[in-house]
């Protein structure tokens, strides 16, 4: 077992979990605002957000098809996303209220009426919908949180809402998980292919997919690094390439351990303390560590007293039994035959720390591990937290953790973002297979 009492080591481990040190695209341009070179300025979240919005507008004016906003945890990337979307809604309203057509000299393209906002987990979609609503509630935009739609029959239901959006006199914003978006787009694309194969080239018939592409203004992706492992990427990019839409991504780190996503966006807006060159050319993540350390000093996020990484070497007593096994979802999870050994390792940890997170790879592992730990440590309360739970259940767990002095441990799926925003945590226990070299 590795024990790290310094937060820099914790973040280093986290970043390694998402990084594979690959070569980076030379085509990626890096925006490095000089105003962010000052340590006192970088911790001002409002300044970070304002400059990021300026970069968004500048990219549009220059005719860029996309921009990736890379900014530390807790600096308001979701707020920037919502503000950027609002600016496009207002532009659409202005153009349609005044019937102004673009002149040849106008550098910023006209706005279209449909926007899609996506994230990889349900609770993130809910958070996005709430933040976007606060920004667009005084506009004419119609916001649809797909998780709240009752007709969850799949892609055909989404298609009906697209038809309504196309007929509506107002702009529409869809907020949807990447999984649901993939199902919807795949269905619409297959309908498009089928229609074209049956229609003569002399008289092509427009499909719903084509109408969506024509009227799509922007695709906004929160936690964009997940595109590196997402099966949604192909479906999403096919729609983007068929449209004139702007692609906006937000992430704290641009790399998933399977793939570098920077090439998708071409243009990068960098909000970290140091130069982006350190990351893209020198393969250094020191600026990420420095920035998060500053965020902790300013109490923007909560530190952990200790990080515990359960390493493979801790389980070598059981021969011919791998420590991590591949799950049905293609994630690597801790082999249950090692649970008894895990209990021995955790015993002094749970006694020494009042509150903490235990993070794993899958929902199934969360449920299985919580049941085992509850039986093993009968005087300690364990709660689960994952995207498969209802919104009310997730809220209850987080509220209890913040308010209760008797609450002990949350067992969750890769819960860094939730963890750093919970007060009074004293331990972060990682049971995921660690990628990369810690030396």
Coordinates of C-alpha atoms in Angstrom, one line a residue:
X1 CA 0.0 0.0 0.0
X2 CA 1.3 3.5 -0.9
X3 CA 0.5 6.3 1.5
X4 CA 0.8 9.9 0.3
X5 CA 0.4 12.7 2.9
X6 CA 1.0 15.5 0.3
X7 CA -1.7 16.5 -2.0
X8 CA 0.7 17.0 -5.0
X9 CA 1.3 13.2 -4.9
X10 CA -2.5 12.6 -4.8
X11 CA -3.1 14.8 -7.9
X12 CA -0.1 13.3 -9.7
X13 CA -1.6 9.8 -9.2
X14 CA -5.0 11.0 -10.4
X15 CA -3.5 12.6 -13.5
X16 CA -1.5 9.5 -14.3
X17 CA -4.7 7.6 -14.3
X18 CA -5.9 9.7 -17.2
X19 CA -2.6 10.2 -19.0
X20 CA -0.6 8.1 -21.4
X21 CA 2.4 10.0 -22.4
X22 CA 1.8 10.1 -26.2
X23 CA 3.0 12.5 -28.8
X24 CA 0.8 15.6 -29.2
X25 CA -0.6 17.0 -32.4
X26 CA 1.4 19.9 -33.8
X27 CA -1.7 21.3 -35.4
X28 CA -3.2 22.2 -32.0
X29 CA -2.9 25.9 -31.3
X30 CA -2.6 27.0 -27.7
X31 CA -4.2 30.1 -26.4
X32 CA -2.1 31.3 -23.3
X33 CA -3.5 34.6 -22.1
X34 CA -0.8 36.7 -20.6
X35 CA -3.1 37.9 -17.8
X36 CA -3.0 34.4 -16.4
X37 CA 0.7 34.3 -15.9
X38 CA 0.3 36.0 -12.4
X39 CA -0.3 33.6 -9.5
X40 CA -2.6 36.1 -7.8
X41 CA -4.7 36.4 -11.0
X42 CA -5.0 32.7 -11.7
X43 CA -6.8 32.0 -8.4
X44 CA -9.4 34.6 -9.3
X45 CA -12.1 32.3 -10.8
X46 CA -14.1 35.2 -12.2
X47 CA -11.1 36.4 -14.2
X48 CA -10.5 32.8 -15.5
X49 CA -14.1 32.6 -16.6
X50 CA -14.1 36.0 -18.3
X51 CA -11.0 35.3 -20.3
X52 CA -12.3 31.9 -21.3
X53 CA -15.5 33.5 -22.6
X54 CA -13.4 36.0 -24.6
X55 CA -11.5 33.0 -26.1
X56 CA -14.8 31.4 -27.1
X57 CA -16.0 34.6 -28.9
X58 CA -12.6 35.0 -30.5
X59 CA -12.6 31.5 -31.8
X60 CA -16.1 32.1 -33.4
X61 CA -14.9 35.3 -35.0
X62 CA -11.9 33.7 -36.4
X63 CA -14.0 31.0 -38.0
X64 CA -12.7 28.2 -35.9
X65 CA -14.9 25.1 -35.6
X66 CA -14.1 24.3 -32.0
X67 CA -12.2 25.1 -28.8
X68 CA -11.2 23.1 -25.8
X69 CA -11.2 24.9 -22.5
X70 CA -8.7 23.4 -20.1
X71 CA -9.1 24.7 -16.6
X72 CA -8.5 23.5 -13.0
X73 CA -11.2 21.8 -10.9
X74 CA -13.3 24.4 -9.1
X75 CA -12.7 27.3 -11.5
X76 CA -16.2 27.3 -13.1
X77 CA -15.8 25.5 -16.4
X78 CA -19.5 24.6 -16.3
X79 CA -20.4 28.3 -15.7
X80 CA -18.3 29.3 -18.7
X81 CA -20.1 26.6 -20.8
X82 CA -23.5 28.0 -19.8
X83 CA -22.5 31.6 -20.5
X84 CA -21.1 30.7 -23.9
X85 CA -24.3 28.9 -24.8
X86 CA -26.4 31.9 -23.6
X87 CA -24.4 34.2 -25.8
X88 CA -25.4 32.1 -28.8
X89 CA -29.0 32.0 -27.8
X90 CA -29.1 35.8 -27.5
X91 CA -27.4 36.2 -30.9
X92 CA -30.1 33.9 -32.4
X93 CA -32.8 36.0 -30.8
X94 CA -31.3 39.3 -32.1
X95 CA -30.9 38.0 -35.6
X96 CA -34.5 36.8 -35.8
X97 CA -36.1 39.7 -34.0
X98 CA -34.5 42.3 -36.2
X99 CA -34.3 40.1 -39.4
X100 CA -30.7 41.1 -39.8
X101 CA -28.9 39.0 -42.4
X102 CA -25.1 38.5 -42.2
X103 CA -23.1 40.9 -44.4
X104 CA -20.0 39.7 -46.2
X105 CA -17.9 41.7 -43.8
X106 CA -19.4 40.1 -40.7
X107 CA -16.8 37.7 -39.2
X108 CA -19.1 35.9 -36.7
X109 CA -21.4 33.4 -38.4
X110 CA -25.2 33.5 -37.8
X111 CA -26.6 31.5 -34.9
X112 CA -28.7 28.4 -35.5
X113 CA -31.6 27.3 -33.3
X114 CA -30.6 24.0 -31.8
X115 CA -27.8 23.3 -29.3
X116 CA -26.7 20.0 -27.7
X117 CA -25.0 19.8 -24.3
X118 CA -23.7 16.4 -23.2
X119 CA -21.8 14.8 -20.3
X120 CA -21.0 11.2 -19.5
X121 CA -23.0 10.8 -16.3
X122 CA -26.6 11.5 -15.3
X123 CA -25.8 13.7 -12.3
X124 CA -23.5 15.8 -14.4
X125 CA -26.3 16.3 -16.9
X126 CA -28.6 17.4 -14.1
X127 CA -26.0 19.9 -12.8
X128 CA -25.5 21.2 -16.4
X129 CA -29.2 21.6 -16.9
X130 CA -29.5 23.6 -13.6
X131 CA -26.6 25.9 -14.5
X132 CA -27.8 26.5 -18.0
X133 CA -31.4 27.2 -16.8
X134 CA -30.1 30.0 -14.6
X135 CA -28.4 31.6 -17.6
X136 CA -31.1 31.2 -20.2
X137 CA -34.3 31.5 -18.1
X138 CA -34.9 35.1 -19.2
X139 CA -34.4 34.2 -22.9
X140 CA -36.8 32.5 -25.2
X141 CA -34.8 29.3 -25.2
X142 CA -36.6 26.0 -24.5
X143 CA -34.4 23.8 -22.2
X144 CA -34.9 20.1 -22.4
X145 CA -33.1 17.9 -19.7
X146 CA -33.4 14.5 -21.3
X147 CA -33.3 12.8 -17.9
X148 CA -36.6 14.5 -17.0
X149 CA -38.4 13.6 -20.2
X150 CA -41.0 10.9 -19.4
X151 CA -40.9 9.4 -22.9
X152 CA -37.7 7.5 -22.4
X153 CA -38.5 5.0 -25.0
X154 CA -35.2 5.6 -26.8
X155 CA -34.1 7.2 -30.0
X156 CA -37.6 7.6 -31.6
X157 CA -38.7 9.7 -28.6
X158 CA -35.7 12.0 -29.1
X159 CA -36.5 12.2 -32.8
X160 CA -40.0 13.5 -31.9
X161 CA -38.4 16.2 -29.7
X162 CA -36.1 17.2 -32.5
X163 CA -39.1 17.6 -34.8
X164 CA -40.7 19.9 -32.2
X165 CA -37.6 21.9 -31.9
X166 CA -37.3 22.4 -35.7
X167 CA -40.9 23.6 -35.8
X168 CA -40.6 25.8 -32.7
X169 CA -40.3 29.6 -33.1
X170 CA -37.7 29.5 -30.3
X171 CA -34.2 28.1 -29.9
X172 CA -33.9 24.7 -28.1
X173 CA -31.2 23.4 -25.9
X174 CA -30.9 19.6 -25.3
X175 CA -29.0 18.5 -22.3
X176 CA -28.4 14.7 -22.5
X177 CA -26.0 12.0 -21.5
X178 CA -23.5 10.8 -24.1
X179 CA -25.0 7.3 -24.0
X180 CA -28.5 8.6 -24.8
X181 CA -27.1 10.9 -27.4
X182 CA -25.3 8.1 -29.2
X183 CA -28.5 6.0 -29.4
X184 CA -30.4 9.0 -30.7
X185 CA -27.9 10.0 -33.3
X186 CA -27.3 6.4 -34.5
X187 CA -31.0 6.0 -35.1
X188 CA -31.3 9.3 -37.0
X189 CA -28.2 8.5 -39.1
X190 CA -29.5 5.1 -40.0
X191 CA -32.8 6.6 -41.1
X192 CA -30.8 9.1 -43.2
X193 CA -28.8 6.3 -44.9
X194 CA -32.0 4.3 -45.5
X195 CA -33.8 7.3 -47.0
X196 CA -31.0 8.2 -49.3
X197 CA -30.6 4.6 -50.5
X198 CA -34.3 4.6 -51.5
X199 CA -34.4 8.0 -53.1
X200 CA -33.1 8.8 -56.5
X201 CA -30.2 11.2 -56.7
X202 CA -32.2 13.4 -59.0
X203 CA -34.7 14.1 -56.3
X204 CA -33.1 13.7 -52.9
X205 CA -35.4 13.9 -49.8
X206 CA -34.2 15.6 -46.7
X207 CA -34.1 13.5 -43.6
X208 CA -34.5 14.5 -39.9
X209 CA -30.8 14.0 -39.5
X210 CA -30.0 16.5 -42.2
X211 CA -32.5 19.0 -40.8
X212 CA -30.8 18.6 -37.3
X213 CA -27.4 19.2 -38.8
X214 CA -28.5 22.2 -40.8
X215 CA -30.1 23.8 -37.7
X216 CA -27.4 22.8 -35.2
X217 CA -25.5 25.8 -33.7
X218 CA -23.2 24.1 -31.2
X219 CA -22.2 20.9 -29.4
X220 CA -21.0 21.5 -25.8
X221 CA -19.2 18.7 -24.0
X222 CA -18.5 18.7 -20.3
X223 CA -15.7 16.5 -18.9
X224 CA -14.6 16.3 -22.5
X225 CA -11.6 14.0 -21.8
X226 CA -14.1 11.1 -21.6
X227 CA -14.4 11.3 -25.4
X228 CA -11.1 9.5 -25.4
X229 CA -12.8 6.3 -24.4
X230 CA -16.3 7.1 -25.5
X231 CA -18.1 5.0 -28.1
X232 CA -20.2 8.2 -28.6
X233 CA -17.3 10.0 -30.3
X234 CA -17.9 8.7 -33.8
X235 CA -21.6 9.4 -33.7
X236 CA -21.1 12.9 -32.3
X237 CA -18.3 13.9 -34.7
X238 CA -20.2 12.6 -37.7
X239 CA -23.1 15.0 -36.9
X240 CA -20.6 17.8 -36.2
X241 CA -18.9 17.3 -39.6
X242 CA -22.2 17.3 -41.4
X243 CA -23.1 20.6 -39.8
X244 CA -21.7 24.1 -39.3
X245 CA -21.9 23.7 -35.6
X246 CA -19.3 24.9 -33.1
X247 CA -17.7 22.2 -30.9
X248 CA -16.9 23.4 -27.3
X249 CA -15.3 21.1 -24.7
X250 CA -14.4 21.7 -21.1
X251 CA -12.1 19.6 -19.0
X252 CA -9.5 19.7 -16.2
X253 CA -7.1 17.5 -18.2
X254 CA -7.3 16.9 -22.0
X255 CA -6.1 13.3 -21.9
X256 CA -7.9 10.1 -21.3
X257 CA -5.6 7.2 -20.7
X258 CA -6.7 5.7 -24.0
X259 CA -6.5 8.7 -26.2
X260 CA -5.5 12.3 -26.6
X261 CA -8.6 14.4 -27.5
X262 CA -6.9 17.7 -28.3
X263 CA -6.9 16.9 -32.0
X264 CA -10.7 17.0 -32.1
X265 CA -10.8 20.7 -31.2
X266 CA -7.8 22.1 -33.0
X267 CA -7.8 25.2 -30.7
X268 CA -7.1 25.2 -27.0
X269 CA -7.8 27.8 -24.4
X270 CA -5.4 27.2 -21.4
X271 CA -6.3 28.4 -17.9
X272 CA -3.6 26.8 -15.9
X273 CA -0.8 28.7 -14.1
X274 CA 2.1 27.7 -16.3
X275 CA 2.5 27.6 -20.0
X276 CA 0.7 24.9 -22.0
X277 CA 4.0 24.0 -23.7
X278 CA 5.1 22.3 -20.5
X279 CA 2.3 19.8 -20.9
X280 CA 2.2 19.5 -24.7
X281 CA 5.9 19.5 -25.4
X282 CA 7.6 18.5 -22.2
X283 CA 5.0 16.1 -21.0
X284 CA 4.9 17.8 -17.6
X285 CA 1.9 18.1 -15.4
X286 CA 3.5 20.3 -12.8
X287 CA 1.2 23.2 -13.7
X288 CA -1.8 21.0 -12.8
X289 CA -0.4 20.2 -9.4
X290 CA 0.6 23.8 -8.7
X291 CA -2.8 25.1 -9.7
X292 CA -4.7 22.6 -7.5
X293 CA -2.4 23.4 -4.6
X294 CA -3.4 27.0 -4.9
X295 CA -7.0 26.1 -5.1
X296 CA -6.7 24.2 -1.8
X297 CA -4.9 27.2 -0.1
X298 CA -7.8 29.4 -1.2
X299 CA -10.3 26.8 0.1
X300 CA -11.9 26.5 -3.3
X301 CA -11.7 22.7 -2.9
X302 CA -11.3 20.5 0.1
X303 CA -7.9 18.7 0.8
X304 CA -7.5 15.2 2.0
X305 CA -5.2 14.5 4.9
X306 CA -4.2 11.1 3.5
X307 CA -4.3 9.3 0.2
X308 CA -4.2 5.5 0.2
X309 CA -3.6 3.6 -3.0
X310 CA -4.0 -0.1 -2.7
X311 CA -1.3 -1.5 -4.9
X312 CA -0.9 -4.8 -6.5
X313 CA 2.0 -5.7 -4.3
X314 CA -0.3 -5.8 -1.3
X315 CA -2.0 -8.9 -2.6
X316 CA 0.8 -11.2 -3.7
X317 CA 0.2 -13.6 -0.9
X318 CA -2.5 -15.3 -3.0
X319 CA -0.8 -16.9 -5.9
X320 CA -2.2 -17.4 -9.4
X321 CA -5.0 -14.9 -8.6
X322 CA -4.8 -11.6 -10.5
X323 CA -5.4 -8.5 -8.4
X324 CA -7.5 -6.9 -11.0
X325 CA -9.9 -8.6 -13.4
X326 CA -11.7 -7.3 -16.4
X327 CA -15.4 -6.6 -15.9
X328 CA -18.3 -6.9 -18.4
X329 CA -18.1 -3.1 -19.0
X330 CA -14.4 -3.5 -20.0
X331 CA -13.1 -1.9 -16.7
X332 CA -10.6 -3.5 -14.4
X333 CA -12.0 -4.2 -10.9
X334 CA -10.5 -5.6 -7.8
X335 CA -10.7 -9.4 -7.7
X336 CA -13.2 -10.3 -5.0
X337 CA -10.9 -13.2 -3.8
X338 CA -8.7 -10.4 -2.4
X339 CA -11.5 -8.8 -0.3
X340 CA -10.4 -10.4 3.0
X341 CA -6.8 -9.0 2.4
X342 CA -8.4 -5.7 1.6
X343 CA -10.2 -5.7 4.9
X344 CA -6.9 -6.2 6.7
X345 CA -5.3 -3.3 4.9
X346 CA -8.2 -1.0 5.5
X347 CA -8.6 -1.8 9.2
X348 CA -6.1 0.8 10.5
X349 CA -7.1 3.3 7.9
X350 CA -10.8 3.4 8.8
X351 CA -9.9 3.6 12.5
X352 CA -7.6 6.6 11.9
X353 CA -9.9 8.6 9.6
X354 CA -13.4 9.7 10.5
X355 CA -14.6 10.4 6.9
X356 CA -13.5 9.4 3.5
X357 CA -14.1 8.2 -0.1
X358 CA -13.4 4.7 -1.3
X359 CA -13.3 4.8 -5.1
X360 CA -13.7 1.9 -7.5
X361 CA -14.2 1.4 -11.2
X362 CA -17.8 0.2 -11.7
X363 CA -21.3 0.5 -10.2
X364 CA -21.4 -3.3 -9.7
X365 CA -18.2 -3.2 -7.7
X366 CA -19.4 -0.3 -5.6
X367 CA -22.5 -2.2 -4.5
X368 CA -20.5 -5.4 -4.0
X369 CA -17.8 -3.7 -2.0
X370 CA -20.2 -1.7 0.2
X371 CA -22.0 -4.9 1.2
X372 CA -18.7 -6.6 2.1
X373 CA -17.4 -3.6 4.1
X374 CA -20.6 -3.2 6.0
X375 CA -20.5 -6.8 7.2
X376 CA -16.8 -6.5 8.0
X377 CA -16.8 -3.2 9.8
X378 CA -20.1 -3.3 11.6
X379 CA -19.7 -0.1 13.6
X380 CA -18.8 2.0 10.5
X381 CA -21.4 3.4 8.2
X382 CA -20.8 2.9 4.4
X383 CA -22.9 4.6 1.7
X384 CA -22.8 4.1 -2.1
X385 CA -22.8 7.0 -4.6
X386 CA -23.0 6.5 -8.3
X387 CA -24.8 7.7 -11.5
X388 CA -27.2 4.8 -11.4
X389 CA -28.9 6.2 -8.3
X390 CA -31.8 8.6 -8.4
X391 CA -31.1 12.3 -8.0
X392 CA -32.8 12.3 -4.6
X393 CA -30.7 9.4 -3.4
X394 CA -27.4 11.1 -4.5
X395 CA -28.5 14.3 -2.9
X396 CA -29.3 12.5 0.4
X397 CA -25.9 10.9 0.5
X398 CA -23.9 14.1 -0.2
X399 CA -26.1 16.1 2.3
X400 CA -25.6 13.5 5.0
X401 CA -21.9 13.5 4.4
X402 CA -21.6 17.3 4.7
X403 CA -23.8 17.6 7.8
X404 CA -23.5 14.5 9.8
X405 CA -20.7 13.9 12.2
X406 CA -21.5 10.2 12.4
X407 CA -21.3 9.6 8.7
X408 CA -18.2 7.6 7.7
X409 CA -17.4 6.4 4.2
X410 CA -18.8 6.8 0.7
X411 CA -18.0 4.0 -1.8
X412 CA -18.2 5.6 -5.2
X413 CA -17.1 5.3 -8.9
X414 CA -14.0 7.4 -9.6
X415 CA -15.5 10.2 -7.4
X416 CA -12.7 12.8 -7.5
X417 CA -15.0 15.7 -8.4
X418 CA -17.5 14.9 -5.7
X419 CA -14.8 14.2 -3.2
X420 CA -12.9 17.4 -3.5
X421 CA -16.1 19.4 -2.9
X422 CA -17.1 17.6 0.3
X423 CA -15.9 19.1 3.6
X424 CA -14.2 17.2 6.4
X425 CA -12.9 14.3 4.4
X426 CA -9.8 12.9 5.8
X427 CA -9.0 9.9 3.6
X428 CA -9.2 9.1 -0.1
X429 CA -8.8 5.4 -0.8
X430 CA -8.2 4.4 -4.4
X431 CA -8.9 0.8 -5.5
X432 CA -8.5 1.4 -9.2
X433 CA -5.8 -0.1 -11.4
X434 CA -3.2 2.6 -11.6
X435 CA -1.8 3.4 -15.1
X436 CA 1.6 4.8 -15.6
X437 CA 4.8 4.9 -13.6
X438 CA 4.8 6.5 -10.2
X439 CA 8.5 6.8 -9.9

